[in-house]
Coordinates of C-alpha atoms and ligand atoms in Angstrom, one line a residue:
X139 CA -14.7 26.8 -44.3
X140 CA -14.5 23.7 -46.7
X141 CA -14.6 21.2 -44.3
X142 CA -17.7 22.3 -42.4
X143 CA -18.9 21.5 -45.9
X144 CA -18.3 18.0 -46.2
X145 CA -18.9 17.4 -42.9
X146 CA -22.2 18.5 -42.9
X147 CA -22.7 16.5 -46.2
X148 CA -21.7 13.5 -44.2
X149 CA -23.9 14.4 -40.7
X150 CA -27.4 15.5 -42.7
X151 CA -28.1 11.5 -42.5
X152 CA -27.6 11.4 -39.3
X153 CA -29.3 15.1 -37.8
X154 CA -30.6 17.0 -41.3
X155 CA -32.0 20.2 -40.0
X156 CA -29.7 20.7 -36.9
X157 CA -26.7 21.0 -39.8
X158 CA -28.8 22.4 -42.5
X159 CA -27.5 25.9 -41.5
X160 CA -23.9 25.6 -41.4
X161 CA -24.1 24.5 -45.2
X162 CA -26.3 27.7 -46.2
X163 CA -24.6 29.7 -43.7
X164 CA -21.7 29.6 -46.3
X165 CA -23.7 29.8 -49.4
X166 CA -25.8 33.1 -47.8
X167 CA -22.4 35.0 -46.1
X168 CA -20.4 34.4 -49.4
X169 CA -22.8 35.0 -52.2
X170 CA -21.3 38.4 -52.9
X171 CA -17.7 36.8 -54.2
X172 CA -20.4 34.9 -56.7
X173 CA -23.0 37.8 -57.8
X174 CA -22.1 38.6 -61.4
X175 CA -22.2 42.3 -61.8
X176 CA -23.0 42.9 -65.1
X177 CA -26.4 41.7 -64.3
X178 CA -27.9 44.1 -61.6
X179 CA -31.2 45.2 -62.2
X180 CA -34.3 43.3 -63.6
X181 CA -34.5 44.4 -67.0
X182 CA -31.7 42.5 -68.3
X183 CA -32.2 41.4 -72.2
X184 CA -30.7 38.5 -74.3
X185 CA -27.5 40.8 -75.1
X186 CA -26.6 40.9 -71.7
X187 CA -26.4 37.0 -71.0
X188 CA -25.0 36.1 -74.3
X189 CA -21.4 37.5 -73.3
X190 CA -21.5 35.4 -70.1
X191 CA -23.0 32.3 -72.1
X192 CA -20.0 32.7 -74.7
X193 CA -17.4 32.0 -71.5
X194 CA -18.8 29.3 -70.1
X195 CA -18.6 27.8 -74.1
X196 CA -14.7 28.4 -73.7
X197 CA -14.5 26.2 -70.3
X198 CA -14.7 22.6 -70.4
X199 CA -16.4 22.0 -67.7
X200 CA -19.3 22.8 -69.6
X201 CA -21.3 21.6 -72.4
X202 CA -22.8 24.6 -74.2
X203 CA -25.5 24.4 -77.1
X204 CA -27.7 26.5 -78.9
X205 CA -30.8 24.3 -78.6
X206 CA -33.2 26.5 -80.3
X207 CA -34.4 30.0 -81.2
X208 CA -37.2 32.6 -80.2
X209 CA -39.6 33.7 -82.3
X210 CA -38.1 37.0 -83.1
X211 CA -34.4 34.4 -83.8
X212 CA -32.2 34.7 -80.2
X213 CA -30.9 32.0 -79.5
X214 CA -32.1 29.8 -76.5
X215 CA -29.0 27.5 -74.8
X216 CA -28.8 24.5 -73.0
X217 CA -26.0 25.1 -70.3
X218 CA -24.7 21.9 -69.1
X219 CA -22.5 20.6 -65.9
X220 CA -21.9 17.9 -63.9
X221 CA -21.4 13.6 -64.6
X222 CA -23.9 12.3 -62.3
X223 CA -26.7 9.8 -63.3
X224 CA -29.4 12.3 -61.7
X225 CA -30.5 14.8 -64.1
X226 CA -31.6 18.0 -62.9
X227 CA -32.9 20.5 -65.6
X228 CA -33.4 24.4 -64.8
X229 CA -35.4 26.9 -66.8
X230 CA -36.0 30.5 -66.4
X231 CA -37.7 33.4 -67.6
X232 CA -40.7 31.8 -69.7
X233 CA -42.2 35.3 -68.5
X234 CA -40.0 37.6 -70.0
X235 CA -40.6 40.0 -67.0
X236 CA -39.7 37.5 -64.5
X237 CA -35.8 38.0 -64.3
X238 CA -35.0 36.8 -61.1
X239 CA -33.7 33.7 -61.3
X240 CA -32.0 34.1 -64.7
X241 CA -29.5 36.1 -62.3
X242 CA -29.5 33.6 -59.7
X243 CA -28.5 31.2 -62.6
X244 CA -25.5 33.5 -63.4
X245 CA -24.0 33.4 -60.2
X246 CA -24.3 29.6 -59.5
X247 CA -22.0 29.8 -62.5
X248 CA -20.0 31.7 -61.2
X249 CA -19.7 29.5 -57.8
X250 CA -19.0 26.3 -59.6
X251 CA -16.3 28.1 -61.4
X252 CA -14.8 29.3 -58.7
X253 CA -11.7 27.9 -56.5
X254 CA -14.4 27.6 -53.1
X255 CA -15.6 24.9 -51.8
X256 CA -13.9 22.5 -54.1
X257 CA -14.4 18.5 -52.6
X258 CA -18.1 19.5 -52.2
X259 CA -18.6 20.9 -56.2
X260 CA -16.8 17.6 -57.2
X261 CA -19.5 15.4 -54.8
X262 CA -22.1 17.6 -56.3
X263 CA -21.3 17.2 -59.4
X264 CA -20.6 13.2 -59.4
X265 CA -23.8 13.1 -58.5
X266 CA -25.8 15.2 -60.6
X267 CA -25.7 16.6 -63.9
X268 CA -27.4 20.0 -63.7
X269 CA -29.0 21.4 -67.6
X270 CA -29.6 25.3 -67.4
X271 CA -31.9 27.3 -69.6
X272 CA -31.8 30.4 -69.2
X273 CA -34.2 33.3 -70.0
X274 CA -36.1 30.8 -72.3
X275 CA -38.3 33.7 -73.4
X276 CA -35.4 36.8 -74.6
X277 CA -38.5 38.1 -77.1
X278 CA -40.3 39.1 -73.9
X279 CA -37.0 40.1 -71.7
X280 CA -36.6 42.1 -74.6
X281 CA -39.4 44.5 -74.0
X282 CA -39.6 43.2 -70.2
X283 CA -43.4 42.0 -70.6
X284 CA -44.6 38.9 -69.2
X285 CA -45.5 37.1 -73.1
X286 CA -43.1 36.0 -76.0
X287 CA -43.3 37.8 -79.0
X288 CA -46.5 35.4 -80.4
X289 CA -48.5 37.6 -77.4
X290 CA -49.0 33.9 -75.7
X291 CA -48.2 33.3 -72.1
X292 CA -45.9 30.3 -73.2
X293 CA -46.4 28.5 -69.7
X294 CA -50.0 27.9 -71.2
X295 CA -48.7 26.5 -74.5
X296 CA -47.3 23.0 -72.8
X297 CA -50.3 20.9 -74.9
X298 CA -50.3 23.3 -78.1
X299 CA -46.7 23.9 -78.2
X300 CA -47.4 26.5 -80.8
X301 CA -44.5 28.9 -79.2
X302 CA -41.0 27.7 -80.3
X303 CA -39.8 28.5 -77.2
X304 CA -42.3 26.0 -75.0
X305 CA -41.3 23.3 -78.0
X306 CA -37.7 23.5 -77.2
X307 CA -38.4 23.4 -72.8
X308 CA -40.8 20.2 -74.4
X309 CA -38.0 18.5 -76.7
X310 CA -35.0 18.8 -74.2
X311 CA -37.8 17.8 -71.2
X312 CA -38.0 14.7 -73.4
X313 CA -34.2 14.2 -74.2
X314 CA -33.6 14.5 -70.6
X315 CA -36.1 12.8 -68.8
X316 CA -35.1 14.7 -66.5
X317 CA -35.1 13.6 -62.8
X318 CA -36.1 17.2 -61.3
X319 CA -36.9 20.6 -63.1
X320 CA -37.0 24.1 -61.4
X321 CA -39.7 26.2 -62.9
X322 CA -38.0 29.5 -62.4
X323 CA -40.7 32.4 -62.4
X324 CA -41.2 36.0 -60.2
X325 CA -44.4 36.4 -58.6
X326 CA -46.3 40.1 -58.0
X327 CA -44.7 42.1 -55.0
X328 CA -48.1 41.9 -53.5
X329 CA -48.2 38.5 -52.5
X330 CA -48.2 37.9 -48.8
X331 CA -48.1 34.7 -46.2
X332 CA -51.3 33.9 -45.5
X333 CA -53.0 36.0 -43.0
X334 CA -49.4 37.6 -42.1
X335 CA -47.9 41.0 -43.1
X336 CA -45.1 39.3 -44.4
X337 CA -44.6 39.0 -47.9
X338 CA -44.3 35.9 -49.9
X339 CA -40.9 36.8 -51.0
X340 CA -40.3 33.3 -52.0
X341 CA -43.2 30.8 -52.8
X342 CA -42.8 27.5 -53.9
X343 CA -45.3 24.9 -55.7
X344 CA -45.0 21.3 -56.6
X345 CA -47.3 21.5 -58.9
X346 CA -50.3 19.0 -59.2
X347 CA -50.8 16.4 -62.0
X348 CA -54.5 16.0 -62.1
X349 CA -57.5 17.7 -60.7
X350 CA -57.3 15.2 -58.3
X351 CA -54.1 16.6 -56.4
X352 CA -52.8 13.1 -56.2
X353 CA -49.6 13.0 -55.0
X354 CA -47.2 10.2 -56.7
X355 CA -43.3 9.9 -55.9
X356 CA -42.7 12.1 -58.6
X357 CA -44.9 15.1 -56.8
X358 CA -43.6 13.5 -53.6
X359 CA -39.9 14.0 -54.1
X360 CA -40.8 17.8 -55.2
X361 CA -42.3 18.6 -52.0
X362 CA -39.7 16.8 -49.8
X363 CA -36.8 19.0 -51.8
X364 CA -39.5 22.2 -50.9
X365 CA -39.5 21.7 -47.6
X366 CA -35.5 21.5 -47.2
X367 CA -35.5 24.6 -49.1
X368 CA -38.1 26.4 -47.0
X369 CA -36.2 25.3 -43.8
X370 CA -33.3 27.2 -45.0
X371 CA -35.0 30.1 -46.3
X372 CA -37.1 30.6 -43.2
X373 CA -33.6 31.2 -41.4
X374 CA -32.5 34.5 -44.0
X375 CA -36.3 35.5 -44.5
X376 CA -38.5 34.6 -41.4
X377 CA -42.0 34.1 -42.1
X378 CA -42.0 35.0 -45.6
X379 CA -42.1 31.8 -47.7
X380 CA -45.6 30.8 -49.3
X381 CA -46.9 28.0 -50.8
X382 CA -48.5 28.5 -54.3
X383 CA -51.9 27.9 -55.1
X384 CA -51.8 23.9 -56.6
X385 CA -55.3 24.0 -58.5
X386 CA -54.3 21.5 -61.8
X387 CA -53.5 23.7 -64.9
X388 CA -53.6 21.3 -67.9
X389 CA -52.1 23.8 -70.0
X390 CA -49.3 24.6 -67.5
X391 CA -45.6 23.4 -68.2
X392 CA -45.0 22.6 -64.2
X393 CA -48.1 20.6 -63.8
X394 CA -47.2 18.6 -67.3
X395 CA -43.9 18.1 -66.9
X396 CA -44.9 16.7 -63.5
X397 CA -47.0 14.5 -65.2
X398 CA -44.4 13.4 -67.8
X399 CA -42.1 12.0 -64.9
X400 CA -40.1 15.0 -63.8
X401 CA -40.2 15.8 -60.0
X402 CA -41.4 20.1 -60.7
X403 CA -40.5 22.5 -58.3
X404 CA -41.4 25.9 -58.9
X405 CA -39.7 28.8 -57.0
X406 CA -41.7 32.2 -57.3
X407 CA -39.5 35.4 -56.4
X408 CA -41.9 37.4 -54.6
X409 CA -41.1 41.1 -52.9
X410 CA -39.2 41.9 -49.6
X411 CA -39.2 45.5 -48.2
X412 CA -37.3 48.2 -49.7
X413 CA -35.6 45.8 -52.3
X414 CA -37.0 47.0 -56.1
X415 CA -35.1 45.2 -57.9
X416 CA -35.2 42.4 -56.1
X417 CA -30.9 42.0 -55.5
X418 CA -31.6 39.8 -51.7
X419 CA -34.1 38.1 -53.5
X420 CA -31.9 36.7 -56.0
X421 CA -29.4 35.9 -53.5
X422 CA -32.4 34.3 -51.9
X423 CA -32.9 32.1 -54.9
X424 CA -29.0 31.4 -55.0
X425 CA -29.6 29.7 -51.3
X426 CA -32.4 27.9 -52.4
X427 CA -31.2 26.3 -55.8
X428 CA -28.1 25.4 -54.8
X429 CA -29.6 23.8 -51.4
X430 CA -32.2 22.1 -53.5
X431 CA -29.4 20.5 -55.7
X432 CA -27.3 19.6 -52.4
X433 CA -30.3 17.5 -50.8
X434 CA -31.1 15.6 -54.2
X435 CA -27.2 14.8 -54.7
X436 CA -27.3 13.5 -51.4
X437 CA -30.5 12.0 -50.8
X438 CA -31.7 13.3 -48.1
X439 CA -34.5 14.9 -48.4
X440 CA -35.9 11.7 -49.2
X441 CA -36.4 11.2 -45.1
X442 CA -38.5 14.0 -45.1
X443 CA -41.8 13.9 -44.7
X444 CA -44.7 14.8 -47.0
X445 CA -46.5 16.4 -44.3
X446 CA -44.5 18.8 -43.7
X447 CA -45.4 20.4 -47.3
X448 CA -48.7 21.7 -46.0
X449 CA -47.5 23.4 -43.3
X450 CA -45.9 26.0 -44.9
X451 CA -48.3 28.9 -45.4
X452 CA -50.5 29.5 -48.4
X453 CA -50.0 32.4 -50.8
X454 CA -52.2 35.5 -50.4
X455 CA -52.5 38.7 -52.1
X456 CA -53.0 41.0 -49.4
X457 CA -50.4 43.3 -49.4
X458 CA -50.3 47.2 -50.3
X459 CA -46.9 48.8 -51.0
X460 CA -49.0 52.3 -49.0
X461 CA -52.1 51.3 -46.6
X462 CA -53.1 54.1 -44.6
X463 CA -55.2 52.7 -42.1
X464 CA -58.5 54.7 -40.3
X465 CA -58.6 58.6 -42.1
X466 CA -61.6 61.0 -41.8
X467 CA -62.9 60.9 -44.9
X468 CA -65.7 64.1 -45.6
X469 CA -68.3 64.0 -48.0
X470 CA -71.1 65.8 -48.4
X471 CA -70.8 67.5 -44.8
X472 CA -70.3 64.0 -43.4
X473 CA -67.4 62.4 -41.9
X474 CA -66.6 58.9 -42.7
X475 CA -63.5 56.7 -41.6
X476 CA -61.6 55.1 -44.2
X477 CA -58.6 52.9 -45.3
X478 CA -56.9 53.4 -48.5
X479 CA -54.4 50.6 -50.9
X480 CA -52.2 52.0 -52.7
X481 CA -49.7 50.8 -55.0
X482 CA -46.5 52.1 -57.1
X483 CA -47.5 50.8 -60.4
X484 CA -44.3 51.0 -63.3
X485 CA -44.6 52.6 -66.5
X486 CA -41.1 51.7 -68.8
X487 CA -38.8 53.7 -70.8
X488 CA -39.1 53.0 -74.5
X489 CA -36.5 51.1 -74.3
X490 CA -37.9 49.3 -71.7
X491 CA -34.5 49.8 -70.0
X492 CA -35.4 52.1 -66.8
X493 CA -39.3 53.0 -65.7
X494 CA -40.9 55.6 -63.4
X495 CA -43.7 54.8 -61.2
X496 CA -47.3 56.1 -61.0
X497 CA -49.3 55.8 -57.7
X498 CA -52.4 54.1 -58.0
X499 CA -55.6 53.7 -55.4
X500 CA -56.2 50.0 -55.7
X501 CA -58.5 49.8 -53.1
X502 CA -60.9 51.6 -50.5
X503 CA -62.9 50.7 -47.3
X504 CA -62.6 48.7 -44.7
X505 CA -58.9 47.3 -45.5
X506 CA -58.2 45.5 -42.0
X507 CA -57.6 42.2 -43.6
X508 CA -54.6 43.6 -45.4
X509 CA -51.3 45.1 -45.0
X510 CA -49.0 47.6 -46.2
X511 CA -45.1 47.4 -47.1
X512 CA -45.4 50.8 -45.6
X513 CA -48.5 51.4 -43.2
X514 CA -49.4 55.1 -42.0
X515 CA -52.3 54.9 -38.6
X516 CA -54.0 58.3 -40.0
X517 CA -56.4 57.7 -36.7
X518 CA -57.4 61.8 -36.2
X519 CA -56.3 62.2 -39.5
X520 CA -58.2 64.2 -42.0
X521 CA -57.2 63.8 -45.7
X522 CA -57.1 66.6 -47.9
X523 CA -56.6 66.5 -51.5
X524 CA -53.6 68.0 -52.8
X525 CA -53.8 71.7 -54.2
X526 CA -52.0 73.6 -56.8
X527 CA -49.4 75.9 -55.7
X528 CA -51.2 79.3 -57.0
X529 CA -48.2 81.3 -58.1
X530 CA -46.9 80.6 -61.6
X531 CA -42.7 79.5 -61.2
X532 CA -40.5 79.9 -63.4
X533 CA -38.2 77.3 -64.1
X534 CA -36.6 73.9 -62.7
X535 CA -34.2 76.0 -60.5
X536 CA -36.7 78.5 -59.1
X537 CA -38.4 75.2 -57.8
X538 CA -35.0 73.4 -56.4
X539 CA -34.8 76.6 -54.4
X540 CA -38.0 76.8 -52.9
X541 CA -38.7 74.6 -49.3
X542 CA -41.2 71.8 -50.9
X543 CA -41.2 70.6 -47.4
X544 CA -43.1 73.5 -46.7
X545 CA -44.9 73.1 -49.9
X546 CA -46.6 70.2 -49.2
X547 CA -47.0 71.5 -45.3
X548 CA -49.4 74.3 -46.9
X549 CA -51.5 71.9 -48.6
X550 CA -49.8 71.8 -52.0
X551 CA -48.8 68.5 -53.9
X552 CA -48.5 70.6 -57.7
X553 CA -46.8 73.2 -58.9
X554 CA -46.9 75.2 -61.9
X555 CA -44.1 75.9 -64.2
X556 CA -44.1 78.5 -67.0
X557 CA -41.2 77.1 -68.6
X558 CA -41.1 73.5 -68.8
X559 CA -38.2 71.5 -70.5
X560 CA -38.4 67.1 -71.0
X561 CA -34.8 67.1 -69.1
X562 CA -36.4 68.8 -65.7
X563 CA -37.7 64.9 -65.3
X564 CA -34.8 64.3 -64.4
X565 CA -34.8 66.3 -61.5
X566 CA -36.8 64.5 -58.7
X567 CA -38.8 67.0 -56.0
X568 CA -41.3 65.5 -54.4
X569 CA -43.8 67.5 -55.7
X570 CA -46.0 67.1 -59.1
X571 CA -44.8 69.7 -62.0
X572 CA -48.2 71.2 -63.8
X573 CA -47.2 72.7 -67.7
X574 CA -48.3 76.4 -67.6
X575 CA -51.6 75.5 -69.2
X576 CA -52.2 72.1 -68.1
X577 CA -55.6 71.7 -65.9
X578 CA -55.0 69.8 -62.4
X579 CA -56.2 66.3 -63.0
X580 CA -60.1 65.4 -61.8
X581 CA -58.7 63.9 -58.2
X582 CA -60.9 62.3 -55.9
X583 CA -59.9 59.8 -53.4
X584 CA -61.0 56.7 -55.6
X585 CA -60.1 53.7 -56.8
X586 CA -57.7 54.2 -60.1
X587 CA -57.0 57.2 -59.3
X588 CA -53.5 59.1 -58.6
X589 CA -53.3 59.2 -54.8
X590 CA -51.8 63.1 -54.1
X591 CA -53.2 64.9 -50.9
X592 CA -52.3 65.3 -46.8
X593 CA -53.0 64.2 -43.4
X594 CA -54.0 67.3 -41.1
X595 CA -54.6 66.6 -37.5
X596 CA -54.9 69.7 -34.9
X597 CA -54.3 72.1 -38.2
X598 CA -51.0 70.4 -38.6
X599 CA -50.0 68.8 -42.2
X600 CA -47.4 65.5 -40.7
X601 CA -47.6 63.6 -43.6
X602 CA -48.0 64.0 -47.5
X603 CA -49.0 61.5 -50.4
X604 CA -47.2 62.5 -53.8
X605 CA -48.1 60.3 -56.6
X606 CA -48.4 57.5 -54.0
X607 CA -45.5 58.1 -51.8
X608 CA -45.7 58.8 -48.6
X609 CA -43.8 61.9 -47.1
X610 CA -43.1 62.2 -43.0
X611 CA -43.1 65.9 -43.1
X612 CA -41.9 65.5 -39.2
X613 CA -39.1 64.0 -39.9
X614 CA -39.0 64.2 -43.4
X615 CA -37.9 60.6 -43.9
X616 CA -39.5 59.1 -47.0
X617 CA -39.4 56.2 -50.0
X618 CA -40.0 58.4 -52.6
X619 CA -38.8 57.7 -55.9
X620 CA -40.8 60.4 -58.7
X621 CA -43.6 62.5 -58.7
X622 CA -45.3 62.9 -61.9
X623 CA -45.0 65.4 -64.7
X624 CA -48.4 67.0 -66.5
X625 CA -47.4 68.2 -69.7
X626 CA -45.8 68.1 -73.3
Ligands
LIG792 ZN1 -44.1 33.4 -64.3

């Protein structure tokens, strides 16, 4: 296992790409001895990175420091590694919603602490130093929005510098002078690969310096370390790497810090089917960082050519997670085909700690230049809006024990319930609970509104929308996570 390591080291000079896999091949099919487990869903906060933070302090490998605060007072740290001349500084989380790669930070941690692939760490880290911050905004993590606590997107404070936490990515930018920086960030699920179905579950940018695009040696030697990292990701996620949108920011931190002499690289963690909270993605990331910092210890991806950056596709934003393609639509006495968008939107906790999702209708017409995580052909189809169940039920349990299947087979996406308690939320039936007296929300097939109703072809119901999921009521196979609640 170790050795293919260094040989491949030694053989990229001589044939990159053919041995490009065998490294990543061992990154990708061990990541899960590496994945810290204490960090497994997206809305970690600044308590649950401080324990980990506080052990690295206690090894001397590293150099730990508390390099500044957040508004609110968490601390931010500087988490250094490594002797090499080349510094490489990593940041994460500036959007405190964009989690990601504050995870993928954790386990490269736990990689370089661990007994594996020992002669290639110590090559690594001769030649590098690597400087991690992450979760640079915990204010926003805190409440998992995208803002620090000012309200300001910081990565538009890099001229003001009015947030404390852009001054201190500024000041240790500076100290640094750093050779590379990784821009860390999540993108919306809904990105896709240009003119593909595939999403852009990871998209990267070396951002521009000026309006003019110029590309120098410092933007130069970002794209050549993107396109190592795309070849390797193509191989675990076929088709579904994008290239951000490079339009000059001023106000940006990528696009300044590219102009203060630092090779940026952003990585954006996209979506990938039937992966919420993003766990491949991160391991995704994993691949990709560590990669990067392989081909800059080396040197190699300084044989590769600029070109090759503008191959890789552009980012689009063409993706439903529902698109149900080609339903008869009536109105008025009048049939009409139709596509539908929809999307699971997320509404938190107060605590900001879990989150339920509402369905959406994001868009209407003639779709066919879009895609769908999930995509129904509702050709023949006629949509019907959901009705109310008409007898009253009693409780929770009466509902558990009644077929919903059959339910939603009639026609019916709500029920009503005379006695209604906050814990029957927990319980999850794909079917929308009405309070006694609460009036069926105005539903119309629009845009905005909360997608519940059926498919009916031949007078058969096969499938049924509930708060945006889709139902296969022929095989009754489904993604559903909630259905919504109407009441106190
Ligand atoms: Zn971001």
């Amino acid at each position: 296992m170790k050795s293919i390591f260094t040989l491949v080291l030694a053989i990229f000079i001589v044939s990159m790409t053919a041995q490009v896999g065998d490294m990543t091949t061992n990154l990708y099919d061990s990541y899960s001895k590496y994945k810290e487990p204490s960090l497994d869903n997206r809305r970690i906060k600044h308590e649950d990175i401080q324990p980990l933070i506080l052990k690295l302090k206690s090894n001397p490998a590293y150099t730990v420091q508390k390099v500044g605060e957040s508004i609110k007072g968490k601390d931010i740290s500087l988490i250094s590694i490594g002797t090499g001349d080349i510094n490489v500084l990593l940041w994460s989380q500036m959007h405190g919603d964009e989690p990601t790669a504050t995870q993928a930070i954790f386990d490269i941690f736990n990689f370089l602490n661990s007994n594996d692939f020992k002669a290639e760490k110590k090559e690594l880290l001769s030649q590098l130093t690597l400087h991690f911050m992450p979760m640079l905004n915990p204010d926003g993590a805190e409440l998992f929005t995208r803002r620090n606590a000012l309200g300001i997107d910081i990565n538009r404070d890099a001229l003001m510098l009015q947030s404390p936490e852009g001054q201190v990515l500024k000041r240790i930018r500076d100290s640094l002078d750093a050779d590379f920086g990784f821009n860390l960030h999540d993108q919306s699920t809904y990105y896709n690969a240009e003119r593909t179905p595939k999403p852009a579950t990871i998209s990267y940018l070396a951002p521009a310096y000026n309006y003019e695009k110029d590309i120098n040696d410092v933007r130069g030697n970002a794209m050549k370390v993107i396109v190592f990292m795309n070849s390797i990701i193509q191989k675990y996620a076929p088709g579904q790497v994008g290239r951000y949108n490079d339009d000059f920011e001023p106000r940006a931190f990528g696009d300044n810090i590219q102009k203060w002499g630092t090779s940026a690289i952003l990585i954006e963690s996209g979506g990938y089917k039937n992966d919420v909270e993003k766990q491949e993605i991160r391991k995704l990331n994993f691949v990709s960082i560590l990669s990067a910092c392989y081909t800059i210890a080396n040197g190699n991806y300084k044989n590769i050519s600029i070109d090759d950056y503008e191959k890789i596709p552009q980012n689009d934003r063409k993706l439903f997670d529902l698109k149900i393609e080609r339903f008869t639509h009536n109105l008025l006495g009048k049939d009409y085909i139709l596509d539908i968008g929809i999307n699971h939107l997320e509404v938190q906790d107060k605590n900001y700690d879990t989150f339920y999702n509402v369905g959406s209708i994001v868009e209407k017409g003639d779709l066919s230049t879009f895609y769908g995580y999930e995509t129904v052909d509702a050709t023949g189809y006629r949509l019907i809006e959901g009705k109310v169940y008409p007898e009253l039920i009693q409780t929770i349990k009466d509902l558990e024990a009644m077929d919903i299947y059959e339910l939603l087979k009639s026609g019916y996406t709500y029920v009503r319930l005379a006695q209604f308690s906050p814990k029957d939320k927990d319980v999850s039936l794909p079917i929308n609970i009405l309070d006694k007296d609460q009036k069926i929300p105005g539903f119309y097939v629009n845009i905005g509104n909360n997608p519940n109703f059926v498919l009916q072809k031949d007078g058969q119901v096969d499938y049924a929308v509930v708060n945006g999921f889709l139902i296969d009521l022929k095989n009754q196979e489904s993604n559903f996570k909630n259905a919504i609640f109407y009441g106190k």
